[in-house]
CSV table of C-alpha atoms and ligand atoms in Angstrom, one decimal:
chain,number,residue,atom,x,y,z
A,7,UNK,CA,37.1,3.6,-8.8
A,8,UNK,CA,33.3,3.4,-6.5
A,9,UNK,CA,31.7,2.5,-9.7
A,10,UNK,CA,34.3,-0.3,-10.8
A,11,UNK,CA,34.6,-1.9,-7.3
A,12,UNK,CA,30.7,-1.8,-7.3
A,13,UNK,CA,30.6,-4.0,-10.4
A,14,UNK,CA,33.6,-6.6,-9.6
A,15,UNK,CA,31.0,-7.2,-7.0
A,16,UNK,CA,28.1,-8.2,-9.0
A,17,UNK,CA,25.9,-4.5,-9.2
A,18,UNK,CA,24.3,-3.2,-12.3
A,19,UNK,CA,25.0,0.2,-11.6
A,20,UNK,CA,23.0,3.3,-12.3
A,21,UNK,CA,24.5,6.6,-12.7
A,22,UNK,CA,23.4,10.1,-14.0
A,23,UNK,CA,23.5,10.6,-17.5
A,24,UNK,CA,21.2,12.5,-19.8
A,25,UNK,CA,18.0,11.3,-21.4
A,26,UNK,CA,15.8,13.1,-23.4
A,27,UNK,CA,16.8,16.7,-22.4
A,28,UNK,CA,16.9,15.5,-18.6
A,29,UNK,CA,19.5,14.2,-16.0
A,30,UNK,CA,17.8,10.8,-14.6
A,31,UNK,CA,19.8,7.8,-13.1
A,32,UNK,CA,20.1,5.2,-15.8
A,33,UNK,CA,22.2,2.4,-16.0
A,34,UNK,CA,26.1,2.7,-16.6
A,35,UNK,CA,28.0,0.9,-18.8
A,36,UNK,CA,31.9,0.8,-17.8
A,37,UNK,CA,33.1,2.3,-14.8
A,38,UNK,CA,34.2,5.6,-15.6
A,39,UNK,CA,30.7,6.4,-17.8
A,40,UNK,CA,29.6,9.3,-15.1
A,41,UNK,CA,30.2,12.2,-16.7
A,42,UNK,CA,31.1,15.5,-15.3
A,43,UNK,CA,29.7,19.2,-15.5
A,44,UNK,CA,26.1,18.1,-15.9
A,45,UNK,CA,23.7,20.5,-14.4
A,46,UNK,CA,20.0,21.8,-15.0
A,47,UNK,CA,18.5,25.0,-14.7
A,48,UNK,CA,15.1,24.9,-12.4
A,49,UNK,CA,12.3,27.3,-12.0
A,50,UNK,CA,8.4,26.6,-12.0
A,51,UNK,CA,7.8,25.0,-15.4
A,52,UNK,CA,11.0,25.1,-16.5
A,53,UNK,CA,14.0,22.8,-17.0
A,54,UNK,CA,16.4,23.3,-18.9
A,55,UNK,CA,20.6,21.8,-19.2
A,56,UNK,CA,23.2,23.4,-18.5
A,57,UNK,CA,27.2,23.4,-17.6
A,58,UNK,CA,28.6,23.0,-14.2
A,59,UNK,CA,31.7,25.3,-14.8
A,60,UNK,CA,34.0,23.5,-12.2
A,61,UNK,CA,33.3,20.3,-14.2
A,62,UNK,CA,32.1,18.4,-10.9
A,63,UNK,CA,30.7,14.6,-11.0
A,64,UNK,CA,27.3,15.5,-9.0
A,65,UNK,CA,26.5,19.6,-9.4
A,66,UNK,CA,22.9,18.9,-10.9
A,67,UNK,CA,19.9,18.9,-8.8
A,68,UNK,CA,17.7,15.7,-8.9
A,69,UNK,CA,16.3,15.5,-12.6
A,70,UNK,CA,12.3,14.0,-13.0
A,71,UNK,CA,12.9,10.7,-11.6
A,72,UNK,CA,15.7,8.7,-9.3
A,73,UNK,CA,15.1,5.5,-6.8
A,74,UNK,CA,11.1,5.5,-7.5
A,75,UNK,CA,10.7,3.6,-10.7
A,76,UNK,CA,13.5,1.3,-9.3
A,77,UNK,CA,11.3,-0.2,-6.5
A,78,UNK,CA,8.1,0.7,-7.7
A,79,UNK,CA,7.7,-0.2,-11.0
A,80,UNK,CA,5.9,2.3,-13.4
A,81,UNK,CA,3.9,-0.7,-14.9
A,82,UNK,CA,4.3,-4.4,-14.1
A,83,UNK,CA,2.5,-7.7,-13.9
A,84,UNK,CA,1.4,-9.0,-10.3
A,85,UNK,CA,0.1,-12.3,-11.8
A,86,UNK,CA,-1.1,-14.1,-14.8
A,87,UNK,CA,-4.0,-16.8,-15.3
A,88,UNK,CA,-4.2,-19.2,-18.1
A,89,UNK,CA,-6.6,-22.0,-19.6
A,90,UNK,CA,-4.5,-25.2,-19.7
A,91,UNK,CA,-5.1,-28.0,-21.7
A,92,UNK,CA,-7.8,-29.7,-19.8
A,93,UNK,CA,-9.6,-25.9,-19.7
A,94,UNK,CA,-8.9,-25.3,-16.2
A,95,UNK,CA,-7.7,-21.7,-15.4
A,96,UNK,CA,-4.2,-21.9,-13.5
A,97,UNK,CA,-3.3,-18.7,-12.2
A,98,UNK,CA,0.4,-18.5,-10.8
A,99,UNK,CA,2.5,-15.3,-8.8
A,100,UNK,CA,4.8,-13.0,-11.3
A,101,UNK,CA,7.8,-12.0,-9.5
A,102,UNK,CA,10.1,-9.4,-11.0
A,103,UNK,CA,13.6,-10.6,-11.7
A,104,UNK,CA,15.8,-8.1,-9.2
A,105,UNK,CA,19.3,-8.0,-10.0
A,106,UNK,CA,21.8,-6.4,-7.3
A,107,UNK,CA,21.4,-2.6,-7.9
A,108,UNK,CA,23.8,0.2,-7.1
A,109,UNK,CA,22.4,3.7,-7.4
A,110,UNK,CA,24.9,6.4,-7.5
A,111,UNK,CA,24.0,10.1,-6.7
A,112,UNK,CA,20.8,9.5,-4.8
A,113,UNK,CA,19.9,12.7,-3.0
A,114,UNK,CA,18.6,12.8,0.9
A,115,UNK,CA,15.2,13.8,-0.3
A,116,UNK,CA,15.0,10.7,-1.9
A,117,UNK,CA,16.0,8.8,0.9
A,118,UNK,CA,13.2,10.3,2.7
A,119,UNK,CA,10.9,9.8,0.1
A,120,UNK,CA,12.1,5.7,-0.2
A,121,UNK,CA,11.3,5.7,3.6
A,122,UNK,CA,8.1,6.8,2.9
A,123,UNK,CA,7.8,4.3,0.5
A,124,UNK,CA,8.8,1.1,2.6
A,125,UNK,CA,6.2,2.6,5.6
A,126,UNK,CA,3.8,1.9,2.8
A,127,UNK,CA,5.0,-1.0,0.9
A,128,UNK,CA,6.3,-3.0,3.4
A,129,UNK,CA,4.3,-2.4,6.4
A,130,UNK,CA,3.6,-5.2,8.7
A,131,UNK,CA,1.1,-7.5,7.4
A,132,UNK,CA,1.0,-6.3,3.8
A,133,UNK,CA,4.6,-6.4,2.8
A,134,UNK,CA,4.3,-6.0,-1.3
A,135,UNK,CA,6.7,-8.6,-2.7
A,136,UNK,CA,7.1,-7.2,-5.6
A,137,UNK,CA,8.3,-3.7,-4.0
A,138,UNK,CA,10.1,-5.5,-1.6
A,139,UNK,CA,12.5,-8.0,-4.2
A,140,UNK,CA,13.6,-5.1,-6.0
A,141,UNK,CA,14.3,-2.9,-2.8
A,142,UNK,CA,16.7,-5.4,-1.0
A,143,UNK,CA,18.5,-5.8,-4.5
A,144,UNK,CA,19.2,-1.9,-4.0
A,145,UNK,CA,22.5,-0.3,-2.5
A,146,UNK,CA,22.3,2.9,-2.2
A,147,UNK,CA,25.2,5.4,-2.8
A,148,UNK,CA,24.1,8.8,-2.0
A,149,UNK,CA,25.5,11.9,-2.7
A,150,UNK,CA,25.4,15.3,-0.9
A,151,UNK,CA,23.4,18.4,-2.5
A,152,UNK,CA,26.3,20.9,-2.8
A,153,UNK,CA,24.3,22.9,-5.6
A,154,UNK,CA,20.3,23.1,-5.2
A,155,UNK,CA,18.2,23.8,-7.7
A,156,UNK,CA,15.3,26.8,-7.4
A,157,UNK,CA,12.6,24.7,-6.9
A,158,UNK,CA,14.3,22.6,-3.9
A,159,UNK,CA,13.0,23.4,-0.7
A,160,UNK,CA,14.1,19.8,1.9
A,161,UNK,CA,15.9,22.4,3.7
A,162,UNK,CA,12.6,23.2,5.3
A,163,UNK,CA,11.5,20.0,5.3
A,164,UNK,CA,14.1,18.7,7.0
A,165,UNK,CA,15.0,16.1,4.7
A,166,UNK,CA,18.5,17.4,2.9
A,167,UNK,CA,21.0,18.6,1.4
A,168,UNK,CA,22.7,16.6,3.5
A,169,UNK,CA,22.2,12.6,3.5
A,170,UNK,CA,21.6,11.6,7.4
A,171,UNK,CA,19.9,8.0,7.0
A,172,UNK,CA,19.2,5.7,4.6
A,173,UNK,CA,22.0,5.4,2.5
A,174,UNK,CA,25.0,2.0,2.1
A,175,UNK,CA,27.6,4.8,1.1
A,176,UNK,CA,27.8,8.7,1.5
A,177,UNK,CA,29.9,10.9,-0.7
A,178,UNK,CA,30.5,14.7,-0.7
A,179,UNK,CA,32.2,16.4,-3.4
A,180,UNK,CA,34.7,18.5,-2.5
A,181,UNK,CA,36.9,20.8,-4.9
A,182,UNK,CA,40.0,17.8,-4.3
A,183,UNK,CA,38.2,14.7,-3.6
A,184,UNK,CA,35.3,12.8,-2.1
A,185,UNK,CA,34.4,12.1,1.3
A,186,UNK,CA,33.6,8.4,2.0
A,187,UNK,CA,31.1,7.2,5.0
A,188,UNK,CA,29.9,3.9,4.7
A,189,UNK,CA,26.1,3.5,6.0
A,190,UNK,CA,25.5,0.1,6.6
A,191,UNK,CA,27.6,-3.1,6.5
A,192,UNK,CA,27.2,-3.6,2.7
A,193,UNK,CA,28.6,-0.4,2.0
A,194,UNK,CA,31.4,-1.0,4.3
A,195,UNK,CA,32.4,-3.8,2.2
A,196,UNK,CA,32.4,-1.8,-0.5
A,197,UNK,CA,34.1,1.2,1.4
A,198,UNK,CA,36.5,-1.0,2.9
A,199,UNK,CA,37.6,-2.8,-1.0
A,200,UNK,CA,38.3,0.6,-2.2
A,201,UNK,CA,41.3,1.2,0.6
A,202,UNK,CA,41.0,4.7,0.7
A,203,UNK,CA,42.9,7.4,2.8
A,204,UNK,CA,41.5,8.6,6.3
A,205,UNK,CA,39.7,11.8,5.3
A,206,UNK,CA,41.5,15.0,6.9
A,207,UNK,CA,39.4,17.1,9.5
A,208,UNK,CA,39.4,19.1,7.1
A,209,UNK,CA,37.6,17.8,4.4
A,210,UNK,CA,35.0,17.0,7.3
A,211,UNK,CA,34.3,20.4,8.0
A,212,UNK,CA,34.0,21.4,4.5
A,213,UNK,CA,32.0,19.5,3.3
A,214,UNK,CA,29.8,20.1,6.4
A,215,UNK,CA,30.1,23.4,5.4
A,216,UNK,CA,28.9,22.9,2.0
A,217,UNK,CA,26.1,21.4,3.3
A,218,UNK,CA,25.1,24.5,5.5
A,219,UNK,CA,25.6,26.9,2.4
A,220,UNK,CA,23.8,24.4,0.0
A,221,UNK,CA,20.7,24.8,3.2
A,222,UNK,CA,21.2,28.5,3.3
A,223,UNK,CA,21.0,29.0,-0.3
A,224,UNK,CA,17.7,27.2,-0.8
A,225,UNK,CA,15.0,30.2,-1.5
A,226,UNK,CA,12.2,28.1,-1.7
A,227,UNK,CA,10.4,26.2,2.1
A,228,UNK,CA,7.1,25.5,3.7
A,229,UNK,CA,5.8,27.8,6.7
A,230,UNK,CA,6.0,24.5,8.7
A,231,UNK,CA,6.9,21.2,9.1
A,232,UNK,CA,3.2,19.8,10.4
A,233,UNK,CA,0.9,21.6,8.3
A,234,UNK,CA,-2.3,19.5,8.9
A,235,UNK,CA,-4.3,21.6,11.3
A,236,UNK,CA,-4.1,24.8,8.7
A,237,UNK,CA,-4.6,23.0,5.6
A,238,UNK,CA,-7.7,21.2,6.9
A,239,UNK,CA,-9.0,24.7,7.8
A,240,UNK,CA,-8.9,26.0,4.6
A,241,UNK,CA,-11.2,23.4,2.9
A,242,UNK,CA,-13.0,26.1,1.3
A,243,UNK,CA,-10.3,28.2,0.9
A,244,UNK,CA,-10.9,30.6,-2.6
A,245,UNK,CA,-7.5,29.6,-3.4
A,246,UNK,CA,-8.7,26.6,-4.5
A,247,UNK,CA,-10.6,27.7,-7.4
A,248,UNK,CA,-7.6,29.8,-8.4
A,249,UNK,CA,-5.1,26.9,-8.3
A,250,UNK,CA,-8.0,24.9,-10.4
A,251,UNK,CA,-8.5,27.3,-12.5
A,252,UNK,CA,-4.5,27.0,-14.1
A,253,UNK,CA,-4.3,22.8,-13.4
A,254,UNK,CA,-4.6,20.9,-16.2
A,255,UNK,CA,-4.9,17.8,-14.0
A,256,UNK,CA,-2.0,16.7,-16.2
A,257,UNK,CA,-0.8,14.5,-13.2
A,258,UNK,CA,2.8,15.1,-13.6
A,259,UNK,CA,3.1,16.5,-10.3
A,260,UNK,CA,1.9,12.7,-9.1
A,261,UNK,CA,4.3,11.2,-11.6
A,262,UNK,CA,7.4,13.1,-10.7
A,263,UNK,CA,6.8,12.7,-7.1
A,264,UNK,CA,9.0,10.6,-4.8
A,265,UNK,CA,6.5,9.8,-2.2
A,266,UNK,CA,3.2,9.5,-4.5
A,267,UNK,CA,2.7,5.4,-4.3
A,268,UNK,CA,-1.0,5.6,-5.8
A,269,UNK,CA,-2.0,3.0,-8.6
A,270,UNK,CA,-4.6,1.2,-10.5
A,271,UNK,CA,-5.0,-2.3,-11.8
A,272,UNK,CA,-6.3,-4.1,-14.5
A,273,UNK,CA,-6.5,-7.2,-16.5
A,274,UNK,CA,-5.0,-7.2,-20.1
A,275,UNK,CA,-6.7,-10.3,-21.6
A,276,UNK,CA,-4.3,-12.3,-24.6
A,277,UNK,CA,-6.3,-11.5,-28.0
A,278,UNK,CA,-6.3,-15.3,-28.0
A,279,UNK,CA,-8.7,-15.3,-24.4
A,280,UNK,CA,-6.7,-18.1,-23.2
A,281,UNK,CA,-4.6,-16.2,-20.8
A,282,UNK,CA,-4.8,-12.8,-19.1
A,283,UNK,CA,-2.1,-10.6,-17.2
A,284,UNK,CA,-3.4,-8.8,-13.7
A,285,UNK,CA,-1.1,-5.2,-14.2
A,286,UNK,CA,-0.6,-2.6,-11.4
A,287,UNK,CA,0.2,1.3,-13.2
A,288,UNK,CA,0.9,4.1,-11.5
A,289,UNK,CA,-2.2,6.3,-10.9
A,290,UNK,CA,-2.8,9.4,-10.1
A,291,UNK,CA,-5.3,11.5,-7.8
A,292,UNK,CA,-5.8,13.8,-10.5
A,293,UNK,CA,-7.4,11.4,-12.8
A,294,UNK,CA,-11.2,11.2,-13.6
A,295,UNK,CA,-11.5,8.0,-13.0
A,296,UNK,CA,-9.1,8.2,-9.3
A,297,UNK,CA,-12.5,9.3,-7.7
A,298,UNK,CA,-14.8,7.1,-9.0
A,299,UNK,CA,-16.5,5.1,-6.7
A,300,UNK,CA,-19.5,2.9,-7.8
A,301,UNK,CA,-21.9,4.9,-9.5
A,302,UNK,CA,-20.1,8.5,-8.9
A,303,UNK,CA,-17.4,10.5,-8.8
A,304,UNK,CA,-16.4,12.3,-5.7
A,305,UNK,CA,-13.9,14.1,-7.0
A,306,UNK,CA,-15.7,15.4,-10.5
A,307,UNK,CA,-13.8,18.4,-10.8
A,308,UNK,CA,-9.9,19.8,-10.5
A,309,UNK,CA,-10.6,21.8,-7.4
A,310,UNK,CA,-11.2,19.0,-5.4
A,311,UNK,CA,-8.3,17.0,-7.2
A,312,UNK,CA,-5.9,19.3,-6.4
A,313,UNK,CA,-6.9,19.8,-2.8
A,314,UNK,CA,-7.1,16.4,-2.6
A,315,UNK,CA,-3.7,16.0,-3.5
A,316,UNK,CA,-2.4,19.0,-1.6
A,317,UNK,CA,-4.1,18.1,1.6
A,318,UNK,CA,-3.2,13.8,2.0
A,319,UNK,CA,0.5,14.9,0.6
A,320,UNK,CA,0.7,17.8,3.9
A,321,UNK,CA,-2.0,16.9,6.2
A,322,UNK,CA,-3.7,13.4,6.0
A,323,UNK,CA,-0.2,11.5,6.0
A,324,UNK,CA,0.4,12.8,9.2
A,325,UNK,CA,-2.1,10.4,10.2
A,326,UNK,CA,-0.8,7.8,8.1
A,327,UNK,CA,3.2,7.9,8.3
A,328,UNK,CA,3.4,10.1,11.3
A,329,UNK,CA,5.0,13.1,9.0
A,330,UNK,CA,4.1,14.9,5.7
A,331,UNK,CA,4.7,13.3,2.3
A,332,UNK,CA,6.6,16.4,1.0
A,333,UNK,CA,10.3,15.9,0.9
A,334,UNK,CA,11.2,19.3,-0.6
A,335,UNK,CA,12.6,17.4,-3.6
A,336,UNK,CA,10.9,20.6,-5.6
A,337,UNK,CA,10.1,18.0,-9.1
A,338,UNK,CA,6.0,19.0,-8.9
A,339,UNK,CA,7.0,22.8,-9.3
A,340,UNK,CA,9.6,21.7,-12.3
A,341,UNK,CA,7.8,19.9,-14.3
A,342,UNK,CA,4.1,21.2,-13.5
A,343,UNK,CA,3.7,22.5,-17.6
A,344,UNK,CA,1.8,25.4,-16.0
A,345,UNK,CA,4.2,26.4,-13.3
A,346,UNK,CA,2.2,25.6,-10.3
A,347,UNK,CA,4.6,25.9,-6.9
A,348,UNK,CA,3.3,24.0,-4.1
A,349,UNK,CA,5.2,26.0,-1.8
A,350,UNK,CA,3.6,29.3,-3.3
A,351,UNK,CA,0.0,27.7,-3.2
A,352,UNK,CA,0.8,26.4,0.7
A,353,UNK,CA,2.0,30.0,1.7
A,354,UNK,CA,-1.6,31.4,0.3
A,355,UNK,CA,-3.6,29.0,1.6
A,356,UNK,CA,-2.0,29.0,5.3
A,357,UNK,CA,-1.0,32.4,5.5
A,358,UNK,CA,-2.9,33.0,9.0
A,359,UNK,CA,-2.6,29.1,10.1
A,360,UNK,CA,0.8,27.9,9.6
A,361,UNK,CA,2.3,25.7,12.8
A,362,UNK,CA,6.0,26.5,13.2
B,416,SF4,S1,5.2,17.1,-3.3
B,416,SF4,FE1,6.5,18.0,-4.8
B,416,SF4,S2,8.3,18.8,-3.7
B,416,SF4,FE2,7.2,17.4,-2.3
B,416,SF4,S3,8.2,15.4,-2.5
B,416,SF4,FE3,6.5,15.4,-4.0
B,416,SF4,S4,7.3,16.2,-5.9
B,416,SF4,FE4,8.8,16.7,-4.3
B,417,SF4,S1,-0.6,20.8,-10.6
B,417,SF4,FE1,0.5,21.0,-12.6
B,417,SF4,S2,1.5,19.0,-12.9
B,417,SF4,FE2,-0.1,18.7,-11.3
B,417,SF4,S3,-1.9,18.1,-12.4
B,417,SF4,FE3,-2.0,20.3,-12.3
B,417,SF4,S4,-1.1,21.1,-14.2
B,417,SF4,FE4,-0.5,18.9,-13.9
C-alpha cells in the first residue's frame, strides 16, 4: 500500500531484499516486492541469513550498507575535460542524474549517520553538489528497530532503535499493523494519500514499548557518549599494538561505515588522450597511500591506522561535528573478517578514562 502510493507519485523505491548473502536496500520493482521473514544473524565477523519466525516485513537488523551509497556515491565523475576540434581543452561540471528516491526501512542509526553526512557535505560554503542533488531527491521512510542485532550498540549512543529525527515517514511494526507518523510535509502527503485509520493508544504504547525492549536488549554500548578526553590519553596505549597486530587494514570497517565520508580522486585519461574524467572513490584511513603526504608517510604502519581511525571516529569529530562519529550501527564489528569490536577495543583502551 506505502510502497504503491510512493510510486503513483513518481519515487523509485528501494526496499530490502537480499543480495549476495546480505540484506541491503535495493531497488523494488512492484509494490508488494518487500518480502517478509528476512533476518540475519550478527556477531564479530560473522553474518549470516536467517528466518524471522513471525514472518515480519522489517525483523532484520541493518545489512552492510543502507542510505550511504545513495548520497555519496561509491565512485563517480565530478568533471570531465576534453580537446575540441580547434585543440582547446573544454572542461564542463558532471552532475549526477537524481531521480525522486524513497528508501524504505531506514534505521535511526542511519539517520544519524546521514546527519553527519550533510554537517559534512553540505556545510556552509562548501555545499557538494553532487551529494546534495541526490540527497534532496531522497524521502526517507524509516522504520523502527524492534529486533537488534549483536553487534548494535545506538542504544548507548543515543541514536536508535527508535527513529526521533530525520525521517518523511516513521513506521513501527507491530504484531497487527503499522504505526504511521509522517515527518515532514512530503511525507504527510504521502501519509495523508494512504487515508489510514487513527492509530489506537494502544498501538502507541506498544510500539513505544518495543522500542524500550529493542534498547534493553542491546548487549553491546560504549562507556560514554564523549569519549575524547580518554581516547586522546591513551595515544600510547599497548592496546594498540594488540589491535594492529590482528587488522588486516582491509578497510571494510571504513566501507561499511555510515558516517566514514573519506575519499580520493583521480583522473582517468580516455586511451585516446583526448578526454579525461576527474573521479572521486571512496577512501579509506587504512590505506597506504591515505597517509601519504609529499615525500612520506605518516601513517606507515596499522597501529597508527587504526588509532587513527578509532580516535577522529570518537574523539576528533567532537571538534568537528560537535558529537562522535559512531552511531552504534554495529556494521565495523560484522563485517571486520577478523572480528575486531570497536566497542571491546574502546572498553580496553578507556577502562580507567571513560566520561559518563
Ligand atoms: S564506527 Fe562502526 S558501529 Fe560506529 S557508525 Fe561506524 S560502522 Fe557503525
Ligand atoms: S579493523 Fe577489521 S575491517 Fe577494519 S581494516 Fe582492520 S581488519 Fe579490516
Amino acid at each position: 500500500m506505502l510502497v504503491g502510493q510512493l510510486m503513483q507519485q513518481g519515487y523509485q523505491c528501494f526496499g530490502p531484499g537480499v543480495e549476495n548473502g546480505a540484506i541491503v536496500l535495493h531497488e523494488l520493482a512492484t509494490p508488494d516486492a518487500i518480502p517478509r521473514g528476512l533476518q540475519a544473524v550478527q556477531s564479530p565477523g560473522r553474518y549470516q541469513l536467517t528466518q524471522d519466525p513471525e514472518q515480519r516485513y522489517f525483523a532484520w537488523a541493518n545489512g552492510p550498507q543502507a542510505i550511504k551509497p545513495l548520497a555519496f556515491a561509491p565512485t563517480e565523475s565530478l568533471w570531465r575535460v576534453a580537446r575540441d576540434a580547434s585543440g582547446t581543452l573544454q572542461f564542463s561540471a558532471v552532475l549526477p542524474a537524481a531521480p525522486k528516491r524513497a528508501l524504505i526501512g531506514v534505521r535511526a542509526c542511519d539517520l544519524a549517520a546521514l546527519a553527519l553526512q550533510d554537517a559534512h557535505f553540505l556545510r556552509a560554503g562548501a555545499r557538494d553538489a553532487h551529494y546534495a542533488q541526490r540527497r534532496d531527491a531522497l524521502l526517507l521512510v524509516a522504520v523502527q528497530c524492534a529486533a537488534p542485532a549483536a553487534t548494535c550498540f545506538c542504544a548507548s549512543t543515543g541514536d536508535g532503535p527508535t527513529p526521533t529525527a530525520g525521517y518523511d515517514i516513521a513506521l513501527a511494526e507491530l504484531a497487527d499493523g503499522f504505526v504511521v507518523e509522517a515527518g515532514s510535509a512530503r511525507g504527510q502527503h504521502v501519509v495523508d494519500a494512504l487515508r489510514l485509520s487513527p492509530a489506537l493508544a494502544q498501538h502507541i504504547d506498544d510500539a513505544r514499548k518495543q522500542g524500550e525492549s529493542a534498547a534493553a536488549a542491546q548487549t553491546r554500548r560504549l562507556p560514554g557518549r564523549n569519549l575524547r578526553d580518554a581516547l586522546m590519553s591513551q595515544l600510547e596505549h599497548p592496546r594498540w599494538d594488540a589491535v594492529a597486530a590482528r587488522c588486516l587494514a582491509c578497510g571494510n570497517c571504513t566501507a561499511v561505515c555510515p558516517t566514514c565520508f573519506c575519499h580520493a580522486e583521480v583522473d582517468q585519461p580516455a586511451l585516446s588522450g583526448e578526454s579525461s574524467a576527474h573521479v572521486r572513490e571512496w577512501d579509506s584511513c587504512f590505506g597506504e597511500s591515505h597517509g601519504h603526504l609529499h615525500g612520506f608517510n605518516v601513517r606507515p604502519d596499522i597501529r597508527s591506522r587504526y588509532r587513527q581511525w578509532l580516535t577522529h571516529k570518537l574523539a576528533g569529530w567532537h571538534d568537528q561535528f560537535g558529537r562522535s562519529g559512531c552511531t552504534g550501527c554495529g556494521r565495523c564489528i560484522a563485517w571486520c573478517p577478523v572480528g575486531i569490536d570497536l566497542t571491546e577495543e574502546v572498553a580496553a583502551l578507556t577502562a580507567r578514562e571513560a566520561t559518563p
